[in-house]
Short mmCIF file of C-alpha atoms in Angstrom, two decimals:
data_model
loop_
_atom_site.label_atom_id
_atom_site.label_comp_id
_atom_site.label_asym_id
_atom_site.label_seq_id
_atom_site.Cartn_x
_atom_site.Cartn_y
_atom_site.Cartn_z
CA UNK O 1 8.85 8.08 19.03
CA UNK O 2 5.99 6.37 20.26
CA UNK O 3 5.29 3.77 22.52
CA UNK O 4 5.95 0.00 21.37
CA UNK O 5 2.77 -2.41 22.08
CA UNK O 6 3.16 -3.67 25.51
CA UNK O 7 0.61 -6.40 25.58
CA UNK O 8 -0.81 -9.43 23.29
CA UNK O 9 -3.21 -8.59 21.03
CA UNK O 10 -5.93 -10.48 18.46
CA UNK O 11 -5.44 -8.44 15.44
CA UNK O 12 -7.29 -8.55 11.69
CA UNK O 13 -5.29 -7.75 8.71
CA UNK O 14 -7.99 -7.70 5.71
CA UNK O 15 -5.72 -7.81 2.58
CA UNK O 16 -3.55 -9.98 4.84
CA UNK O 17 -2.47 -12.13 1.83
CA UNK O 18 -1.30 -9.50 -0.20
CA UNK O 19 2.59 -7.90 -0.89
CA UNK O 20 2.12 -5.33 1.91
CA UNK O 21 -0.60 -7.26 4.08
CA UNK O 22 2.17 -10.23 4.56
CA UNK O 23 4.54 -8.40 5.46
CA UNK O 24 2.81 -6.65 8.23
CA UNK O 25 1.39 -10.38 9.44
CA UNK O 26 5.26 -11.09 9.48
CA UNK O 27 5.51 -8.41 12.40
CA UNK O 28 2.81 -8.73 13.91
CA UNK O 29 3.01 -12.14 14.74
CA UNK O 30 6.66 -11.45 15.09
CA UNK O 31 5.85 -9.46 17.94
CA UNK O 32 3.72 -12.06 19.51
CA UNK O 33 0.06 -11.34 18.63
CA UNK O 34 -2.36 -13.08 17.56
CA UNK O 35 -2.92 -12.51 13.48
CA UNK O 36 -6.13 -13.26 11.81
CA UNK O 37 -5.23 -12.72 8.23
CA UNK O 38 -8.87 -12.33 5.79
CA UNK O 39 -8.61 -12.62 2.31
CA UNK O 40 -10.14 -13.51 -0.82
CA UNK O 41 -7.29 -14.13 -2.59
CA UNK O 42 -8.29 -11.66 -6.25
CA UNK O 43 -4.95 -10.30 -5.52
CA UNK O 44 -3.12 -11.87 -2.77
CA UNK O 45 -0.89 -14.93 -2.72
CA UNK O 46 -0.84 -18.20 -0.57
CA UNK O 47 2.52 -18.17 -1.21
CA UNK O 48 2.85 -15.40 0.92
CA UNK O 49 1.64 -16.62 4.23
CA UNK O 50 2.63 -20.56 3.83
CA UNK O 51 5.55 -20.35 5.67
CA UNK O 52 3.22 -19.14 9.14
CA UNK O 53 0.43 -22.06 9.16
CA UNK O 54 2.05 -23.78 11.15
CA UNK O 55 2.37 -20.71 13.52
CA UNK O 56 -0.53 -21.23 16.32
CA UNK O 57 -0.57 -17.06 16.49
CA UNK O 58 -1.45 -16.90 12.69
CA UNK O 59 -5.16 -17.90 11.28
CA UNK O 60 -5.62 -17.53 7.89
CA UNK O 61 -9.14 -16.87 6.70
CA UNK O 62 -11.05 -16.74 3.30
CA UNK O 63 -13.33 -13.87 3.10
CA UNK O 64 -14.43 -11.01 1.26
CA UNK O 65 -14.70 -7.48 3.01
CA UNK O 66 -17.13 -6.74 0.56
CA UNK O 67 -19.56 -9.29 3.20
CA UNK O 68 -20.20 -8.06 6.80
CA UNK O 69 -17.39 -9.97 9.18
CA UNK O 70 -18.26 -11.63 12.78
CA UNK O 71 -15.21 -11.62 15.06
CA UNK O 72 -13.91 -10.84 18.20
CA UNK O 73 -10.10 -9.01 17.69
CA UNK O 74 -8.80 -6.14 19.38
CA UNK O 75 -7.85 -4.13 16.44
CA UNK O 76 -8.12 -3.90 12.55
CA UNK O 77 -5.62 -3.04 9.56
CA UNK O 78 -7.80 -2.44 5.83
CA UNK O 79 -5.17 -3.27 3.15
CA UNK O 80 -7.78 -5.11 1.46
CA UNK O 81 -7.85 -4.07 -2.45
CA UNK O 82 -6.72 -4.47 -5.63
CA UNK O 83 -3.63 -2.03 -5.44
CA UNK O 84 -2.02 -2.27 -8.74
CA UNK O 85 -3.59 -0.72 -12.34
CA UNK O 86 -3.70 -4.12 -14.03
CA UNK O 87 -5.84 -5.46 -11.14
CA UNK O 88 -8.18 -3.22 -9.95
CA UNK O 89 -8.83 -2.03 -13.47
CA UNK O 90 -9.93 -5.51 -14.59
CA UNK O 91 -13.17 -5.22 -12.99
CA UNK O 92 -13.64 -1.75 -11.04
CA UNK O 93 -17.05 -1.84 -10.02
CA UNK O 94 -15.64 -4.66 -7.69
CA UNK O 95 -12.54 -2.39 -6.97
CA UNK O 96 -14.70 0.13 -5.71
CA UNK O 97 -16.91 -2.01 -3.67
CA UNK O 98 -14.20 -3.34 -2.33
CA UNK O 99 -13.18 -0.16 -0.65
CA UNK O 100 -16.98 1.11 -0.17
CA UNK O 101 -17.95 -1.73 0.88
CA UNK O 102 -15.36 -2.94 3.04
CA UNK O 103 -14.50 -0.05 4.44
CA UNK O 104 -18.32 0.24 5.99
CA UNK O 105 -17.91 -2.91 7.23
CA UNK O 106 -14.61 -2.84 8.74
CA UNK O 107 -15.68 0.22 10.23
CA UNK O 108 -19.10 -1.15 11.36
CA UNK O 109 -17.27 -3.99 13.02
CA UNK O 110 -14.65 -1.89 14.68
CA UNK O 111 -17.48 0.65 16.26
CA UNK O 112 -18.90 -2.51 17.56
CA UNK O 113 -16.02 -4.12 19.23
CA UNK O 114 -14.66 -0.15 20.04
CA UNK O 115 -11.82 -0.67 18.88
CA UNK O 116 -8.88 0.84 16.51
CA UNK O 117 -8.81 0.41 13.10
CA UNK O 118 -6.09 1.24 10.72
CA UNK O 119 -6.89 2.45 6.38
CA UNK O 120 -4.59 1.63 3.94
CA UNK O 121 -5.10 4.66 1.99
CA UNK O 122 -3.24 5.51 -0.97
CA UNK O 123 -1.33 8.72 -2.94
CA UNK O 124 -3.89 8.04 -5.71
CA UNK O 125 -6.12 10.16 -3.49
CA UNK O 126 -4.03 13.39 -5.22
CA UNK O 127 -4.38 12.44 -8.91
CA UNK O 128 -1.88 13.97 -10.97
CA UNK O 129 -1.22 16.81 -8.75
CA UNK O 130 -0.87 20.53 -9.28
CA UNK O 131 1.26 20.33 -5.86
CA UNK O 132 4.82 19.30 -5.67
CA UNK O 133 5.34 17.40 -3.17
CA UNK O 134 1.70 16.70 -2.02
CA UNK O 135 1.10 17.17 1.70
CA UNK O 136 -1.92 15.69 3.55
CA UNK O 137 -4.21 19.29 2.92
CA UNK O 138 -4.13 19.52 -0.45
CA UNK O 139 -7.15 17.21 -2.05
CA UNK O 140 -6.19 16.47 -5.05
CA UNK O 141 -6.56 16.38 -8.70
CA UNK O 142 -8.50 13.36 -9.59
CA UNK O 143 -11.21 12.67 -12.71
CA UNK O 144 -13.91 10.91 -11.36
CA UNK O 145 -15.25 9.27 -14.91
CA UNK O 146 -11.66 8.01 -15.77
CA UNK O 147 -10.18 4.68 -16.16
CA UNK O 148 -8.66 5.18 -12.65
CA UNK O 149 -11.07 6.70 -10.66
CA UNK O 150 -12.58 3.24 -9.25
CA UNK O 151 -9.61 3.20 -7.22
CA UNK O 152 -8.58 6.71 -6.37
CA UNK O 153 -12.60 7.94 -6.15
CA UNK O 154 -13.25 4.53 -4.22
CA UNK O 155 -9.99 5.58 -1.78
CA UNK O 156 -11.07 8.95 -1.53
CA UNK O 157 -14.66 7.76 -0.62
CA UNK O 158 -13.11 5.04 2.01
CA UNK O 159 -11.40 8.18 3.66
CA UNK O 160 -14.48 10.15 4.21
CA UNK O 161 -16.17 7.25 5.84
CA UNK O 162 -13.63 6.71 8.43
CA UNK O 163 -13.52 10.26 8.79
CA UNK O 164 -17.20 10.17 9.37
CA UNK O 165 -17.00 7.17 11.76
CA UNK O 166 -14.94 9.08 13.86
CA UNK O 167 -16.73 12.55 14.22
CA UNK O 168 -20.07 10.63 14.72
CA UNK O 169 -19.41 7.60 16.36
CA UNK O 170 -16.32 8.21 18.03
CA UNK O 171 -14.26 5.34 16.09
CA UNK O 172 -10.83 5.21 16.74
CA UNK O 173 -9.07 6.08 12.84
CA UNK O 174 -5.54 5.78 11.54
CA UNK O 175 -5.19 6.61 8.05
CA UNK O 176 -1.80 6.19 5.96
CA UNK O 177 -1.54 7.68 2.36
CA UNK O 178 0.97 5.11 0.90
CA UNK O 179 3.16 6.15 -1.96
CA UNK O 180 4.71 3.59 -4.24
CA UNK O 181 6.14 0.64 -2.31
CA UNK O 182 7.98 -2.25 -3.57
CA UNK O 183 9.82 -5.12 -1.90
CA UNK O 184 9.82 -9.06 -2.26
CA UNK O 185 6.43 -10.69 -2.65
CA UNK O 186 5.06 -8.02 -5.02
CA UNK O 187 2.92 -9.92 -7.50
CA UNK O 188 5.31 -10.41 -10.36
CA UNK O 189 2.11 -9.38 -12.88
CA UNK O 190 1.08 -6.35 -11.23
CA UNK O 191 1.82 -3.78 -13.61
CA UNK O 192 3.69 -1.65 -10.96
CA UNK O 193 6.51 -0.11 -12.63
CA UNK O 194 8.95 -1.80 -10.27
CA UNK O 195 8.23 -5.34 -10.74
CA UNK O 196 7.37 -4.68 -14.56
CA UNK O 197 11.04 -3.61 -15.11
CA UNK O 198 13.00 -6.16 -12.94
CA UNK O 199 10.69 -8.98 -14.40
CA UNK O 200 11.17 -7.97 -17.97
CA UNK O 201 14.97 -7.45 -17.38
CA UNK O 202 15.46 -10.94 -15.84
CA UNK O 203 13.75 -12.48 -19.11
CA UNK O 204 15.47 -10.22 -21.54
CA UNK O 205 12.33 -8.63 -22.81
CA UNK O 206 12.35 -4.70 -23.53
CA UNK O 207 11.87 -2.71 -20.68
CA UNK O 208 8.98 -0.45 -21.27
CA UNK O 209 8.53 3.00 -20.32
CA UNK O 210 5.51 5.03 -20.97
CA UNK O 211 5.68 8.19 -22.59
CA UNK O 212 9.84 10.02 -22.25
CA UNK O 213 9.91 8.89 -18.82
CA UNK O 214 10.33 12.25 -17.44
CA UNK O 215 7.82 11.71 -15.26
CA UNK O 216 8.59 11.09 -11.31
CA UNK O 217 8.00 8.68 -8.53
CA UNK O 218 9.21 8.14 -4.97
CA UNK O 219 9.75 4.57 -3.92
CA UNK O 220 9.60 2.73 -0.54
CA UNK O 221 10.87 -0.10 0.64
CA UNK O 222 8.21 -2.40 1.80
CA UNK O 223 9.96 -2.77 5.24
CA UNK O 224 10.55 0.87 5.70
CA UNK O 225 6.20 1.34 5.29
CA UNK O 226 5.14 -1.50 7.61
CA UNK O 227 7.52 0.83 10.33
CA UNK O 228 5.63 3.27 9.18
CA UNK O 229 2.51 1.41 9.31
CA UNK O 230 3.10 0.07 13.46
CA UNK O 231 4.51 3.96 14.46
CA UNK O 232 1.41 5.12 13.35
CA UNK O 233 -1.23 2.62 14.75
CA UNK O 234 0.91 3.19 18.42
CA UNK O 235 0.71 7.11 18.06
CA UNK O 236 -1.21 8.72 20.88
CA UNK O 237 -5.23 9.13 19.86
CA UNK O 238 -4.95 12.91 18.53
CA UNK O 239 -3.14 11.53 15.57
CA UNK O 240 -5.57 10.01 13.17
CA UNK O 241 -3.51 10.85 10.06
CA UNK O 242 -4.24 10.96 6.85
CA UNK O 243 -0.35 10.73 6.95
CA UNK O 244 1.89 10.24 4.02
CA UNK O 245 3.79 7.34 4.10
CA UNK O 246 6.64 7.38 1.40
CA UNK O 247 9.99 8.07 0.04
CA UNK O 248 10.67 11.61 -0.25
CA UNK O 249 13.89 11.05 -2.66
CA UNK O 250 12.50 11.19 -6.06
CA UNK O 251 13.48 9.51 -9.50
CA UNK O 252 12.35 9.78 -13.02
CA UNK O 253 10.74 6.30 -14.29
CA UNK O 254 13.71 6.41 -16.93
CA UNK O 255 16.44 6.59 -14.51
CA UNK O 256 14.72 3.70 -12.48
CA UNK O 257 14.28 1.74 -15.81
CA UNK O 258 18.44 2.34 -16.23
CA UNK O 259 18.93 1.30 -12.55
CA UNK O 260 17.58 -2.11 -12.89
CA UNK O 261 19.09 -2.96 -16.07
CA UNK O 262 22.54 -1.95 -14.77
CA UNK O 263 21.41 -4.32 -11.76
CA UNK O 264 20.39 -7.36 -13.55
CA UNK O 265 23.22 -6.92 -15.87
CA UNK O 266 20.24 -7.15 -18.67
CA UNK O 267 21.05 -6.95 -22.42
CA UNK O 268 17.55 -6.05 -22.90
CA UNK O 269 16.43 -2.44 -24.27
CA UNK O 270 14.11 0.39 -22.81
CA UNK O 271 10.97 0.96 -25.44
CA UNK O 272 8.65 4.01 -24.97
CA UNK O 273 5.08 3.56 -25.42
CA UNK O 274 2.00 5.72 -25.04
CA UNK O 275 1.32 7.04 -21.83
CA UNK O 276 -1.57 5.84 -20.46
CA UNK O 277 -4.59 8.38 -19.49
CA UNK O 278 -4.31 10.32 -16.37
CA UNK O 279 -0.90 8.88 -15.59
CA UNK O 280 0.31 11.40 -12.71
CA UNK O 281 3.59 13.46 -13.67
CA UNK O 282 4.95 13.79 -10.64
CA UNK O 283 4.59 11.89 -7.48
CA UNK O 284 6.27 12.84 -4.09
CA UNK O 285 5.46 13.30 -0.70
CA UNK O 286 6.05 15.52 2.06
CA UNK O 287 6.50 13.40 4.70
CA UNK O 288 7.00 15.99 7.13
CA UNK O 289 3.82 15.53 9.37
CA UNK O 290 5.20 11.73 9.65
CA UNK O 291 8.73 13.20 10.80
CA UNK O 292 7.00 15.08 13.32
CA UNK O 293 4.40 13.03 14.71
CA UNK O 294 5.67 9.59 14.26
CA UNK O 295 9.54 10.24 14.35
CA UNK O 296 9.34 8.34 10.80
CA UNK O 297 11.20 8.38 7.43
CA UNK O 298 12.57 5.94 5.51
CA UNK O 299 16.12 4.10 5.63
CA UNK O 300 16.46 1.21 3.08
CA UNK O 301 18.23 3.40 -0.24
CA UNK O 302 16.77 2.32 -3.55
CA UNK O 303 19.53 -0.07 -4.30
CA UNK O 304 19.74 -2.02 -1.49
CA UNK O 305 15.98 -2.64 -1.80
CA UNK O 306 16.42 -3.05 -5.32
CA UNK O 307 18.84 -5.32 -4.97
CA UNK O 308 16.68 -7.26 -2.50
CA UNK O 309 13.48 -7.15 -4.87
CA UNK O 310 15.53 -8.82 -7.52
CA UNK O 311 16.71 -11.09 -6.00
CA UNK O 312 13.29 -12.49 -4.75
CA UNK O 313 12.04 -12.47 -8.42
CA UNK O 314 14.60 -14.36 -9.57
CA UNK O 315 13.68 -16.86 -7.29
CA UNK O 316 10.61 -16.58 -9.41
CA UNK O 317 11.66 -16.19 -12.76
#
């Protein structure tokens, strides 16, 4: 297992606002650095950060990655981008300039300030794969003209320039391939299938699942990834990932759909719909690289985080 930080640091989280960039503010700051959280807000929340303004370790700052960034920090997390369908398919010539874009300059700033800098990456980089469970050497199966591809192609693309950063200018790179995560503070309009059924079960809407719901998904508790997320920012310098970061334990979208409404205690009904074009199949890692280099793997089963997730939206709802 590696080290834990030993010393204070001034670290950015880009995305910072966000469901997974809060959370990893939480523990950072938590573990007494010094956060600057950057944010435009498309996606993110202010809800999601009020409760630390008043923390003098926490700086919350309203930018867009997509614009070069002047600061001094000691390290860098890139969760900044639309995550969901719904969002970065609303306008995805911004949802690929956001991770172009801000991904040159994150990665201009950190080759400045020589310093480490951490990518939010994503499974989306594999398409709908022909491998089952994906590993971090197979690249994908992914339609570049397609509805999707501003965020998997823009992803894919983000990759290559850190990789590149780090062959030619020596750039210190961590890169995390996250597979679905879901927790408290997810946006409760998101489109993720998670929030979509637990938010249409608490307001006794029909639960809708695309296509038979056959197909597969892995899902992470939010808490389990941001372990995930420090383990591999403190690994020793060989390890530059990409990594998978997931839930190996795998469910069909109908048996999750079942779960929640047994866990709301929802009247409401499950209706199938089209499925939508180049929805993956199947979606699982193989976290084994993250076993072995990172001593890494999830712990939170589905229902307890379930059972935490709704709770938090019915806070909402």
């Amino acid at each position: 297992m590696p080290a834990l930080r030993d010393s204070r640091k001034r670290i950015l989280v880009t995305g910072g606002a966000g469901f997974l960039g809060s959370h990893l503010v939480d523990r950072l700051v938590g573990e007494g650095h010094d956060v600057i959280c950057a944010d435009n807000l498309y996606t993110g929340a202010k809800r999601n950060i009020e409760h630390l303004h008043a923390n003098p370790r926490f700086e919350f700052l309203r930018h867009d990655v997509c614009n070069p960034l002047k600061i001094e920090v000691d390290e860098i997390y890139n969760l900044a981008c639309p995550a969901s369908p719904v969002h970065y398919q609303r306008n995805p010539v911004l949802t690929t300039k956001t991770s172009v874009m801000g991904a040159l300059n994150m990665l201009g700033l950190a080759k400045r300030l020589r310093c480490q800098i951490f990518q939010a990456s994503t499974s989306e980089v594999y398409g709908d794969p022909e491998q089952h469970p994906q590993r971090e050497d197979y690249w994908g199966h992914v339609n570049p003209i397609g509805a999707r591809a501003c965020y998997d192609e823009g992803k894919r693309c983000a990759e290559t320039l850190f990789f590149d950063y780090h062959r030619q200018h020596g750039v210190a790179i961590k890169v995390a391939r996250i597979f679905n995560t879901y927790g408290p503070r997810m946006h409760p309009m998101d489109g993720r299938v998670v929030s979509n059924f637990i938010v249409q079960a608490l307001l006794g809407e029909d639960l809708t699942v695309y296509g038979d719901g056959a197909q597969t998904r892995s899902f992470c508790y939010a808490g389990d990834l941001i372990e995930g997320f420090a383990r591999l920012m403190a690994a020793p310098a060989p390890v530059t990932g990409p990594v998978n970061l997931g839930n190996p334990d795998e469910f069909t979208v109908l048996e999750l759909a079942e779960q929640v409404l047994k866990m709301t205690g929802s009247k409401a009904r499950i209706r199938h719909l089209p499925l939508p074009a180049d929805d993956p199949r199947q979606r699982r890692p193989d976290i084994s690289l993250a076993r072995r280099e990172l001593g890494w793997e999830p712990e939170v089963p589905l229902a307890e985080g379930l059972s935490r997730t709704i709770a938090y939206f019915r806070s909402l709802v």
